[in-house]
Short mmCIF file of C-alpha atoms in Angstrom, two decimals:
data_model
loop_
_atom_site.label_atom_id
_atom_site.label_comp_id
_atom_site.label_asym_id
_atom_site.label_seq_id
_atom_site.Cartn_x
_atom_site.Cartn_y
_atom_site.Cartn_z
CA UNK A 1 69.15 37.42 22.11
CA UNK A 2 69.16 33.94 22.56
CA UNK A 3 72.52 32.17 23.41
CA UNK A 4 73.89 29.15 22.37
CA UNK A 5 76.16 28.44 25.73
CA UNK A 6 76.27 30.18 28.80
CA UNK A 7 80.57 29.85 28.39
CA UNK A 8 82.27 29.84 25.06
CA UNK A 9 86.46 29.38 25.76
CA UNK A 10 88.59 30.20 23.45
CA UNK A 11 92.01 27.80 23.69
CA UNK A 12 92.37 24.56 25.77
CA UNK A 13 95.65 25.19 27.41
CA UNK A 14 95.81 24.43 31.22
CA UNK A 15 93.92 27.73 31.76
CA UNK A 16 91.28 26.90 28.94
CA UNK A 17 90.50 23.56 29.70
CA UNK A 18 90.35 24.19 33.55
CA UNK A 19 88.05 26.86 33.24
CA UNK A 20 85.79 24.85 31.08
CA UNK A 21 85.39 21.91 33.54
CA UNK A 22 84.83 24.55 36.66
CA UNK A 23 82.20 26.06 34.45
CA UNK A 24 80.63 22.79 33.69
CA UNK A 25 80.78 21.76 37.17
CA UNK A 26 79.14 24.81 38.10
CA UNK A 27 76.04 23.79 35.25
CA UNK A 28 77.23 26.57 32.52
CA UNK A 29 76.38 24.75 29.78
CA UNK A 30 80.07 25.16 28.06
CA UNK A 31 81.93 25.31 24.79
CA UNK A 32 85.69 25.28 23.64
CA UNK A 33 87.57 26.28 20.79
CA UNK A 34 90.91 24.59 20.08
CA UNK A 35 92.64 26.02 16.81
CA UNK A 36 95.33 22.75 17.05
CA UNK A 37 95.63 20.24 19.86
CA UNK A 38 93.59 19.58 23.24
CA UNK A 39 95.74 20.76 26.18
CA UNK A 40 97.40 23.83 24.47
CA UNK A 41 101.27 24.74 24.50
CA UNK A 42 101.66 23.02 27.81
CA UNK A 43 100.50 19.65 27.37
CA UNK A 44 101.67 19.31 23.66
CA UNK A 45 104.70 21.21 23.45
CA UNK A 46 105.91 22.62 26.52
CA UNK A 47 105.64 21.64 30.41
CA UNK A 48 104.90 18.30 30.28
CA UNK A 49 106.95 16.78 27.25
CA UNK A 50 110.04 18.79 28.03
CA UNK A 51 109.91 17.29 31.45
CA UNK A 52 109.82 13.99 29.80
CA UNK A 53 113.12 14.56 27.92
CA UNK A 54 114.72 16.09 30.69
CA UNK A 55 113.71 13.03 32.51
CA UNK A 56 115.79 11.04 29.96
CA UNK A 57 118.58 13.12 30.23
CA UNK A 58 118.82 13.21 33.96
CA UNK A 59 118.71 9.27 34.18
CA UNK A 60 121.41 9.09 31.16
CA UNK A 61 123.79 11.22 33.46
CA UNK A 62 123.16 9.61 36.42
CA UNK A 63 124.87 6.63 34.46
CA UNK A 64 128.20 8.04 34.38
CA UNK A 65 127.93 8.33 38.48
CA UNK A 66 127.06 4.90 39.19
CA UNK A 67 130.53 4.34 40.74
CA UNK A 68 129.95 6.56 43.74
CA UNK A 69 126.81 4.21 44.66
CA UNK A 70 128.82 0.95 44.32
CA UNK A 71 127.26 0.07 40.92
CA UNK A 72 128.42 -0.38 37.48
CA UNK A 73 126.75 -0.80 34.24
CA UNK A 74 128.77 -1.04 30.41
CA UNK A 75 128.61 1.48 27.84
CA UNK A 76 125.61 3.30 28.25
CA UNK A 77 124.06 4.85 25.66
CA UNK A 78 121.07 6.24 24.18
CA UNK A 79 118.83 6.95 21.24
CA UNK A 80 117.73 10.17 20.21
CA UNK A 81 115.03 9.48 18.47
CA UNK A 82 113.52 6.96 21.07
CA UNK A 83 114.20 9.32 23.82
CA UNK A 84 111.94 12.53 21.29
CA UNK A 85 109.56 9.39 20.77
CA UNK A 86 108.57 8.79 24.92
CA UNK A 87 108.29 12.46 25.23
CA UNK A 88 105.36 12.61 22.21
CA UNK A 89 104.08 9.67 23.84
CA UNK A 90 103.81 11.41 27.27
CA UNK A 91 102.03 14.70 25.39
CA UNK A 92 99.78 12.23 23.06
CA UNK A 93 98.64 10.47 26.75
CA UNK A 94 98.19 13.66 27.98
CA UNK A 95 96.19 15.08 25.16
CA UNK A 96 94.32 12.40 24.91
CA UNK A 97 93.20 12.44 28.72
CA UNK A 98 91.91 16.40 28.22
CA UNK A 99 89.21 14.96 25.20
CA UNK A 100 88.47 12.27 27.82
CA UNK A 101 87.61 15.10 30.53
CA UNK A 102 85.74 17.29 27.88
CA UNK A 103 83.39 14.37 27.28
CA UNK A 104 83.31 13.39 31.02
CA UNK A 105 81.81 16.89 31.85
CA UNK A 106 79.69 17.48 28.61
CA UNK A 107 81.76 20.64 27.45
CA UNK A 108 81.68 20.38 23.30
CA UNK A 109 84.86 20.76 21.49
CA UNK A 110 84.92 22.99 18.54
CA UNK A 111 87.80 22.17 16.32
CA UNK A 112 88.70 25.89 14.38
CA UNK A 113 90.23 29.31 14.74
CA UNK A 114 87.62 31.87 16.75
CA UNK A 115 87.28 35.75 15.70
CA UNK A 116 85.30 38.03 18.34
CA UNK A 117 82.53 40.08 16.79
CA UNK A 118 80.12 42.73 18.73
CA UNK A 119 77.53 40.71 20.02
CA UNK A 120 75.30 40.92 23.42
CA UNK A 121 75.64 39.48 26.59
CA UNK A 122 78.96 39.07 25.07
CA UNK A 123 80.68 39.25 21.78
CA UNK A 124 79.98 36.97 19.28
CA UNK A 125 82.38 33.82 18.55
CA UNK A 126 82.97 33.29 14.71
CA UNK A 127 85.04 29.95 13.84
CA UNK A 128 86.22 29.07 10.62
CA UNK A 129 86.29 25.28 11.46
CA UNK A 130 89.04 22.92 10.83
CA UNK A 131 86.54 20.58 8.98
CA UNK A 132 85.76 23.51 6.67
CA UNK A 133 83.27 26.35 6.77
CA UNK A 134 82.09 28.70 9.59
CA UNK A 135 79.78 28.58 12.60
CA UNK A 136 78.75 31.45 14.69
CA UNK A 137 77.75 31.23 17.97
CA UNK A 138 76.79 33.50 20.94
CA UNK A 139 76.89 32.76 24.49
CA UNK A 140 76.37 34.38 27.73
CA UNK A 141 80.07 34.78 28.52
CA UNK A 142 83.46 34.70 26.34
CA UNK A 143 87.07 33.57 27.94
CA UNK A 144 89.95 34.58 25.49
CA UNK A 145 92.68 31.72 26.68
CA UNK A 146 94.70 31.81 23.59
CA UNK A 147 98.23 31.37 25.11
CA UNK A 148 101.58 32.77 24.24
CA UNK A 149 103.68 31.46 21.67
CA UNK A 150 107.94 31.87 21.39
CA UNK A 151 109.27 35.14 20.61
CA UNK A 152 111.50 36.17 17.59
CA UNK A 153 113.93 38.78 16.50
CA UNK A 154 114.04 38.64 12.96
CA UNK A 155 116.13 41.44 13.00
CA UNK A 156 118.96 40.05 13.82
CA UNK A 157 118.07 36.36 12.85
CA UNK A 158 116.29 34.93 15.64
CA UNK A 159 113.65 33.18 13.81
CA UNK A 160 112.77 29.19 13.86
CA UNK A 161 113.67 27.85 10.68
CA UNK A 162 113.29 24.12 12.01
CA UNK A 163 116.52 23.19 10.46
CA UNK A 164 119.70 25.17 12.33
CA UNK A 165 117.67 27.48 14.00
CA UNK A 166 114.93 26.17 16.54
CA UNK A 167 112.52 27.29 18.60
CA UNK A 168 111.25 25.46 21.60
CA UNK A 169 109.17 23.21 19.05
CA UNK A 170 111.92 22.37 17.40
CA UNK A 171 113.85 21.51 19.94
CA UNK A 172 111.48 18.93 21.31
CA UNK A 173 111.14 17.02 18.35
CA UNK A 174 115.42 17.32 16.56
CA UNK A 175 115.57 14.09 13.93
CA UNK A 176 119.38 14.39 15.38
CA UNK A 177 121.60 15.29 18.50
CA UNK A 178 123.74 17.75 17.88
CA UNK A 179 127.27 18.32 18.32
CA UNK A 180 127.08 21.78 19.59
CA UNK A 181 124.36 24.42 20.74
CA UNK A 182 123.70 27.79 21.38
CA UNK A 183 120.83 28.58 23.16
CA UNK A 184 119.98 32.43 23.34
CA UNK A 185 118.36 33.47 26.58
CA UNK A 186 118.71 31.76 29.89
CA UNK A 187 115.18 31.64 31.33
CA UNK A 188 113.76 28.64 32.48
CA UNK A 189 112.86 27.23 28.70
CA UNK A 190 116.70 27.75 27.76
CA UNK A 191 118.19 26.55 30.95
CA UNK A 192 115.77 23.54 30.54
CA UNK A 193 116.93 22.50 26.94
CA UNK A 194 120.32 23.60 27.75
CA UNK A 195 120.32 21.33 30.53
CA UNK A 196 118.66 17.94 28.39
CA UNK A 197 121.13 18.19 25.83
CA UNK A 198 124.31 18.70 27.84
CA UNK A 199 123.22 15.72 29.84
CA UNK A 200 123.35 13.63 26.81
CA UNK A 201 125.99 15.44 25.70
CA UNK A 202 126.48 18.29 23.42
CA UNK A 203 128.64 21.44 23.94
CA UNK A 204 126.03 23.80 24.87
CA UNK A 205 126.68 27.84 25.32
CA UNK A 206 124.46 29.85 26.74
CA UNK A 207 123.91 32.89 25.91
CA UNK A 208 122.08 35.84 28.56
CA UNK A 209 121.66 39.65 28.04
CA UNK A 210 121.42 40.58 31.49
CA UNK A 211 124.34 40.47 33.93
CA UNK A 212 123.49 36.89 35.34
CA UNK A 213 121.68 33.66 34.48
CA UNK A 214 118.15 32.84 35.35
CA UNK A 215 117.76 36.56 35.82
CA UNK A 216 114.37 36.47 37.51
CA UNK A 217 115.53 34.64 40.23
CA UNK A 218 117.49 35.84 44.09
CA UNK A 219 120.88 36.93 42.42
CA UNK A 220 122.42 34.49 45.28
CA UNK A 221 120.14 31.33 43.55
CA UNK A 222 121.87 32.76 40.09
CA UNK A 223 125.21 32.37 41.42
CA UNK A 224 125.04 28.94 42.66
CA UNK A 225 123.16 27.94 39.47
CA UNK A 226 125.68 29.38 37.11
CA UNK A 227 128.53 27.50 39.27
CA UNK A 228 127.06 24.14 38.95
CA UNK A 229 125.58 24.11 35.86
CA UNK A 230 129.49 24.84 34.69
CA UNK A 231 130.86 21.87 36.83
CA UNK A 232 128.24 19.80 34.40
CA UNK A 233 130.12 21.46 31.37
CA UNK A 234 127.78 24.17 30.42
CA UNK A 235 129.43 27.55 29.35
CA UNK A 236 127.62 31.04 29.74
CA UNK A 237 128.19 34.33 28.10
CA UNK A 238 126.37 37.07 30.61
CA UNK A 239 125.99 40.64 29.78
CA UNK A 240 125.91 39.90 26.27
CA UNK A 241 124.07 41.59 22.93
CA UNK A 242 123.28 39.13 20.30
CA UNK A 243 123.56 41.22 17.52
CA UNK A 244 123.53 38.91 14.74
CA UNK A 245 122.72 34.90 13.48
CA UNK A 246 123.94 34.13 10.30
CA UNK A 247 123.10 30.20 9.15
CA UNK A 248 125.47 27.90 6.57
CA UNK A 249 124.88 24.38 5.62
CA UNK A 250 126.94 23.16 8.39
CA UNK A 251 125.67 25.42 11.44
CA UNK A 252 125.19 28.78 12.50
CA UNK A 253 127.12 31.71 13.40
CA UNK A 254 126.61 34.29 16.20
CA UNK A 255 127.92 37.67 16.76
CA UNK A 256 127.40 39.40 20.07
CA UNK A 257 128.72 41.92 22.35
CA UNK A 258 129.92 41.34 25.73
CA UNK A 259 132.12 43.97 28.04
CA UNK A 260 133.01 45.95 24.85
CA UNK A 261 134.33 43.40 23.14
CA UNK A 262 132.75 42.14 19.89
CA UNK A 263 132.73 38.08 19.49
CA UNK A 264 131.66 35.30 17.61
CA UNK A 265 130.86 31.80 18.68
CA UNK A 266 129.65 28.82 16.18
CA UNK A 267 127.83 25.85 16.95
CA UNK A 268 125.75 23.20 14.78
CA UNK A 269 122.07 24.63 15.96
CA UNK A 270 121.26 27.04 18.18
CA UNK A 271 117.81 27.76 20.25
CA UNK A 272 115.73 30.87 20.81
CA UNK A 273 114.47 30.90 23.97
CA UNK A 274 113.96 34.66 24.29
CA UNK A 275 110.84 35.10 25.74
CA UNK A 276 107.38 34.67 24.55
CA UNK A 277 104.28 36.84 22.78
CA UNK A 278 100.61 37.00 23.44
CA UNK A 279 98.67 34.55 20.72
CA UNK A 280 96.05 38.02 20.28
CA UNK A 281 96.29 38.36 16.63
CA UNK A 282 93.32 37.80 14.39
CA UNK A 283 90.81 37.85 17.33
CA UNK A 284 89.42 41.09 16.75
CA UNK A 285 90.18 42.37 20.04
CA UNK A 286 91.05 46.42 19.38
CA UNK A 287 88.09 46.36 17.40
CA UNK A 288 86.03 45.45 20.08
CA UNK A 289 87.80 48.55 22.16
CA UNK A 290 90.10 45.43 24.52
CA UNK A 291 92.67 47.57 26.16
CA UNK A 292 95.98 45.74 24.91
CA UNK A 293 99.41 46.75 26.93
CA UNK A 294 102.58 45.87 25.61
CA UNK A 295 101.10 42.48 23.97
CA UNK A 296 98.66 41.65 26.48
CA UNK A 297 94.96 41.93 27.11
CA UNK A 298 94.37 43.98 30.32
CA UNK A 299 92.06 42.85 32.57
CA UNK A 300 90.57 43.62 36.13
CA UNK A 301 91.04 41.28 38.94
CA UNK A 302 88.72 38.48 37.72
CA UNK A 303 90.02 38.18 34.32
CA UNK A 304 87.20 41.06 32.94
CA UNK A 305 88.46 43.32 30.27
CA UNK A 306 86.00 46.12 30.46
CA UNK A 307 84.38 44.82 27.58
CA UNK A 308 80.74 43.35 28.50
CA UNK A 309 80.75 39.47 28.91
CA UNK A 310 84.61 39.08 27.44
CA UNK A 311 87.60 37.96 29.52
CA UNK A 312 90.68 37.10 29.00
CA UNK A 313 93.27 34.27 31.64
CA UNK A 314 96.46 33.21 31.57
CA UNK A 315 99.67 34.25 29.22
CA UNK A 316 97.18 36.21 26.94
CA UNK A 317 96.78 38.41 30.00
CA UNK A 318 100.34 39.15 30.88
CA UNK A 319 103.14 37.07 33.49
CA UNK A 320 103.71 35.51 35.14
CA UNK A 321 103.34 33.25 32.19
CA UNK A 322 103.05 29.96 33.93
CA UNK A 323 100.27 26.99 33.22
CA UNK A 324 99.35 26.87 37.10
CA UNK A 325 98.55 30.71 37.25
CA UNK A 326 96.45 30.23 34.08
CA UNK A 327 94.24 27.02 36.29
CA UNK A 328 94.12 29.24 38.80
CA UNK A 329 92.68 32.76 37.17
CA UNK A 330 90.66 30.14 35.01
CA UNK A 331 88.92 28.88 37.53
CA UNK A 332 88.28 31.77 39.43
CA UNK A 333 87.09 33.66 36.59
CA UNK A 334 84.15 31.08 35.92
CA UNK A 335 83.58 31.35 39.27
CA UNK A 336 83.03 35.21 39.03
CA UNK A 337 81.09 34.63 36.22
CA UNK A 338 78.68 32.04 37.38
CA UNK A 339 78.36 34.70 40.39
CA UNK A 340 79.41 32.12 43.51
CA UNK A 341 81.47 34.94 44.39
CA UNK A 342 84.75 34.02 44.99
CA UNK A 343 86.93 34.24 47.97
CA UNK A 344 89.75 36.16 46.98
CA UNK A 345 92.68 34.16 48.21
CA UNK A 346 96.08 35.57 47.84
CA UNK A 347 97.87 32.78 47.04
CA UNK A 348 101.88 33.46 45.96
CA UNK A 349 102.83 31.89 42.45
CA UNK A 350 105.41 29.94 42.48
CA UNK A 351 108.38 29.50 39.56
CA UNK A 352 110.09 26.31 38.74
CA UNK A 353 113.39 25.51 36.43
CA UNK A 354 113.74 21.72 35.90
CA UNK A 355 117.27 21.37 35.31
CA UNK A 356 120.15 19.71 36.50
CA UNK A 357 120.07 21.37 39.93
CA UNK A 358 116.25 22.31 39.96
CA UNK A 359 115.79 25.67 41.07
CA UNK A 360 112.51 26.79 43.25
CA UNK A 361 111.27 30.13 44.36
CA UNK A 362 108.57 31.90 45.52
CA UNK A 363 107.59 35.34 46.92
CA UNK A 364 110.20 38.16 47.10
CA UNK A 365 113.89 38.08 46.63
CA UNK A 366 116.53 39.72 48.81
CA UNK A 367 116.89 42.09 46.30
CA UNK A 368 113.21 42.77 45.64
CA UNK A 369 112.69 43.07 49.86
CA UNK A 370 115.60 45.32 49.96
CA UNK A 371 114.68 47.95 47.42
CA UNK A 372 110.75 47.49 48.98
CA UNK A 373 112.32 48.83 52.05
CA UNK A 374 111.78 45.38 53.99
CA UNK A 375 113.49 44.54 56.76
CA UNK A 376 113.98 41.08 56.58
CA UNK A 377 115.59 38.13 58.44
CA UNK A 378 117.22 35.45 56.25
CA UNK A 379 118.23 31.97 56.64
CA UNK A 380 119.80 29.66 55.07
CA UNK A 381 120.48 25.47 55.01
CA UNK A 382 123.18 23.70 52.64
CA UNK A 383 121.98 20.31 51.92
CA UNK A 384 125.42 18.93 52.12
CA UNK A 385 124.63 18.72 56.35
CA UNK A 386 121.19 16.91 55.56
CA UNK A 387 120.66 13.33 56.09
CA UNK A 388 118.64 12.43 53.60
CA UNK A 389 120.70 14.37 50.73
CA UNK A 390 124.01 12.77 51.81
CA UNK A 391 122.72 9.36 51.59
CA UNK A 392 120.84 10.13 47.73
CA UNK A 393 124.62 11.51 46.70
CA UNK A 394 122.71 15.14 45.98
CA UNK A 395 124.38 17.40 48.28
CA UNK A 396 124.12 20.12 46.00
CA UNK A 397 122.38 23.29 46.68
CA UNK A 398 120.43 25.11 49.04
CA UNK A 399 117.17 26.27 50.94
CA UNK A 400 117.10 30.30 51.80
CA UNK A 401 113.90 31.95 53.60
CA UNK A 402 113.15 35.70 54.02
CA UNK A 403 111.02 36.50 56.97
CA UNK A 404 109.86 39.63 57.71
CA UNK A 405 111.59 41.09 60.92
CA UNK A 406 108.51 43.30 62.06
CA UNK A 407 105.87 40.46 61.74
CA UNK A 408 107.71 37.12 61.58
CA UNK A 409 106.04 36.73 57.99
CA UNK A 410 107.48 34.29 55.42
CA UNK A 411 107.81 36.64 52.65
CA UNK A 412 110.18 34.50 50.27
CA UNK A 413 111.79 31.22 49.66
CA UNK A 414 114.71 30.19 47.49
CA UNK A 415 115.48 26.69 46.71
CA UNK A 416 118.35 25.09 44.18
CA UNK A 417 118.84 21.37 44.48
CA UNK A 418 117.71 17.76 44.03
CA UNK A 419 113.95 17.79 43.96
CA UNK A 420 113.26 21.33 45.10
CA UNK A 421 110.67 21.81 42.60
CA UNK A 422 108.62 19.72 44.86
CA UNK A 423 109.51 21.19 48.32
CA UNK A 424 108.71 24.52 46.79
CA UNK A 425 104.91 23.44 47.35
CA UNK A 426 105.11 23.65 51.10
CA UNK A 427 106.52 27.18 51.79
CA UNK A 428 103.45 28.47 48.96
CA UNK A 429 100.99 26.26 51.67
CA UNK A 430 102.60 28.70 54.10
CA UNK A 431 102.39 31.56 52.67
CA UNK A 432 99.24 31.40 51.71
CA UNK A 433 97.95 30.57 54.91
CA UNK A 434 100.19 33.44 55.82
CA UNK A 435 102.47 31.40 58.63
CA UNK A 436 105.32 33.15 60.60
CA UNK A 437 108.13 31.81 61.72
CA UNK A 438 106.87 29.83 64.83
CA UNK A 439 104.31 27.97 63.01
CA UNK A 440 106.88 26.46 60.29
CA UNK A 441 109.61 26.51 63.08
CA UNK A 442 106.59 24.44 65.61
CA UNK A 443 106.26 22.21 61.90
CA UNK A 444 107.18 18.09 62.25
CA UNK A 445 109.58 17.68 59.64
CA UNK A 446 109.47 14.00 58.67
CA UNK A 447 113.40 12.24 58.85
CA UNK A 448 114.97 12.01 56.93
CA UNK A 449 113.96 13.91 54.45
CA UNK A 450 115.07 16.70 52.12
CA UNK A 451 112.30 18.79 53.18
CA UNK A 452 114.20 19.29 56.83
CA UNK A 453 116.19 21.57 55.38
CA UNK A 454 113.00 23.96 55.13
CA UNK A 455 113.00 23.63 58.71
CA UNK A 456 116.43 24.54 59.37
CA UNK A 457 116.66 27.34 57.14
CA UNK A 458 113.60 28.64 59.21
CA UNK A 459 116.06 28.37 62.54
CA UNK A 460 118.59 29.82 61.09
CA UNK A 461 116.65 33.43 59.98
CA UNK A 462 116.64 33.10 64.39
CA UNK A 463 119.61 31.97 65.00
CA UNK A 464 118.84 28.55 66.12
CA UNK A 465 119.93 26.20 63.25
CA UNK A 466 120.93 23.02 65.07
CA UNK A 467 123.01 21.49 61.93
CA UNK A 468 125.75 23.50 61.28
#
């Protein structure tokens, strides 16, 4: 049959969009569908913007520290709404430089919601277009990059209502500040909102089901987390059941269990931010005989789903659910598919929390190296001793390394402090180029910099820190 593309992709998220320009690069003639806005979740409503009021925040509470760098400004303030307003400016920008990249490489946009039917070399792509009406078209090869969207408990009340319940959407966009919060989960997304409107503010309580914060993270990372984010007025209810959200015209009410003990805590909105689901509904997927596990398309290692010509990338297909593991399976998929045959890199993904500390990781944790049976040499390097934090007034924080003790391999890295989330980049480089300990310990650390303290953590896993 003949085809109408060689690549139809379904969502324009950081995986879709990617995976449409490698594709196009590649000469795959190339389609995608976008159901709402160019850029997905990510660009519109989640990595970027959020960054952009966090941003705000972190420059508001800067303000009240001028003093300690011999400066002095009168009654700062902000507003609200012009601080939500640069953030939709930053995702408009954004969204608007994705349409100028689909033109650039020749990939056509279609504007609808896409249903899979049984079609050959690859299922069929119905969309019932935004402008009205339906268009079916076949093509060579289908990528399902439909995303994830925020998870809800309606059970006990954990649904968006936009008003005193909000999900991350809502968040991003309040017509107020509030007074008080309660943000349910302590992932990145709820540290991260958490974090914006303390800084400007609010009495925010966090509230986290396991037995520590940021629960994915080395439990030592955790600890020093929890600890500063209280010096900066946050509060934190760990080990605690949310069993119930009731809402009234002035806020909402929350009953939970924590150590036995049954208690309730009020606020004037409160967040969800307990986890996300799969966008797989209405696709036609099962139908088609795509394996789903709890929420997510299965696939094989380039993004196949044992279904001929279909894949699936990114938070569709299971965590880590992160934008730059979607690029990255996005673009190697096309590359599978145009057959270059790709050279199967293992490259470590690394996580990121942008809060006030930023917290870093990547690879292993103590506890995960531990329980593999690892033996593993560990460093650590307070950036109170470094130069370069001393002088910025961020002392704050930390840089710890595993290293494996038969081979000298990195094996993981755990960062919390001022600008981390960048550093984080260098010991992935490393890993991936799979460096031991005398390559990043023979490593020219530019001073002063932050980034020494990578270096010194290094010397410390072998005893020869030369800073404390």
């Amino acid at each position: 049959m003949a085809v109408d593309f060689d690549l139809i992709v379904i969502g324009s998220g950081p995986g879709g969009y990617v995976a449409a320009i490698r594709a196009s690069q590649l000469g795959l003639k190339t389609a995608i569908v976008e159901r709402e806005n160019l850029g997905g979740i990510c660009l519109n409503w989640g990595c970027i913007p959020t960054k952009a009021l966090l941003k705000s925040g972190e420059v508001f509470e800067k303000l009240s520290h001028l003093g300690d760098y011999g400066l002095s400004a009168d009654k700062p303030a902000f507003d609200f709404a012009k601080v939500v307003e640069r953030s939709r400016g930053v995702a408009k920008q954004l969204n608007g430089g994705v349409g100028f990249l689909m033109k650039k490489h020749k990939i056509e946009v279609i504007e609808g919601v896409a249903s899979l039917q049984n079609g050959a070399p690859a299922p069929k792509v119905q969309i019932a277009l935004k402008a009205g009406g339906t268009r079916t078209v076949q093509a060579g090869a289908v990528i399902v990059a439909t995303g994830a969207r925020a998870k809800t408990i309606p059970a006990i009340g954990l649904v968006g209502d936009g008003d005193r319940v909000w999900t991350y959407r809502d968040a991003m966009t309040a017509k107020a500040m509030p007074k008080s919060l309660l943000v349910i989960g302590s992932g990145a997304i709820g540290i991260e909102f958490a974090s914006f409107y303390r800084a400007l503010g609010a009495e925010v309580t966090v509230i986290e089901a396991m037995d520590r914060i940021l629960p994915v993270e080395d439990e030592e990372v955790s600890a020093a987390a929890q600890k500063a984010f209280q010096k900066r007025g946050l509060k934190f209810r760990v080990g605690a059941k949310v069993t119930g959200l009731a809402k009234s015209a002035t806020g909402v009410s929350l009953t939970l269990e924590a150590g036995g003990k049954a208690e309730t805590l009020t606020a004037e909105r409160a967040i969800v931010a307990v986890g996300i689901e799969a966008n797989i509904e209405g696709l036609g997927l099962e139908a088609l005989g795509v394996k789903i596990d709890r929420g997510h398309v299965v696939t094989d290692g380039h993004g196949g789903t044992g279904v001929a010509g279909l894949y699936a990338i990114g938070d569709v297909a299971g965590p880590p659910w992160l934008a730059h593991k979607a690029s990255h399976e996005g673009i190697h998929c096309v590359e599978h598919i145009a057959g270059k045959a790709p050279v199967k890199i293992h490259s470590p993904i690394p996580g990121c929390t942008y809060a006030q500390p930023q917290v870093a990781s990547v690879g292993l944790t103590e506890q995960a190296a531990r329980a593999e049976g690892r033996k593993v040499k560990i460093g650590r390097f307070p950036f109170r001793v470094n130069g370069k934090a001393i002088a910025s007034g961020e002392t704050e924080g930390f840089v710890k390394v595993l290293f494996d003790e038969t081979t000298g391999a990195l094996v993981g890295a755990h960062l919390i402090g001022e600008g981390v989330t960048e550093m984080i980049q260098g010991f992935v480089v490393a890993m991936t180029l799979e460096a031991t300990e005398a390559e990043l310990m023979a490593t020219v650390f530019a001073h002063p910099t932050l980034s020494e303290a990578m270096h010194e953590a290094t010397l410390d896993a072998y005893g020869m820190v030369l800073h404390i």
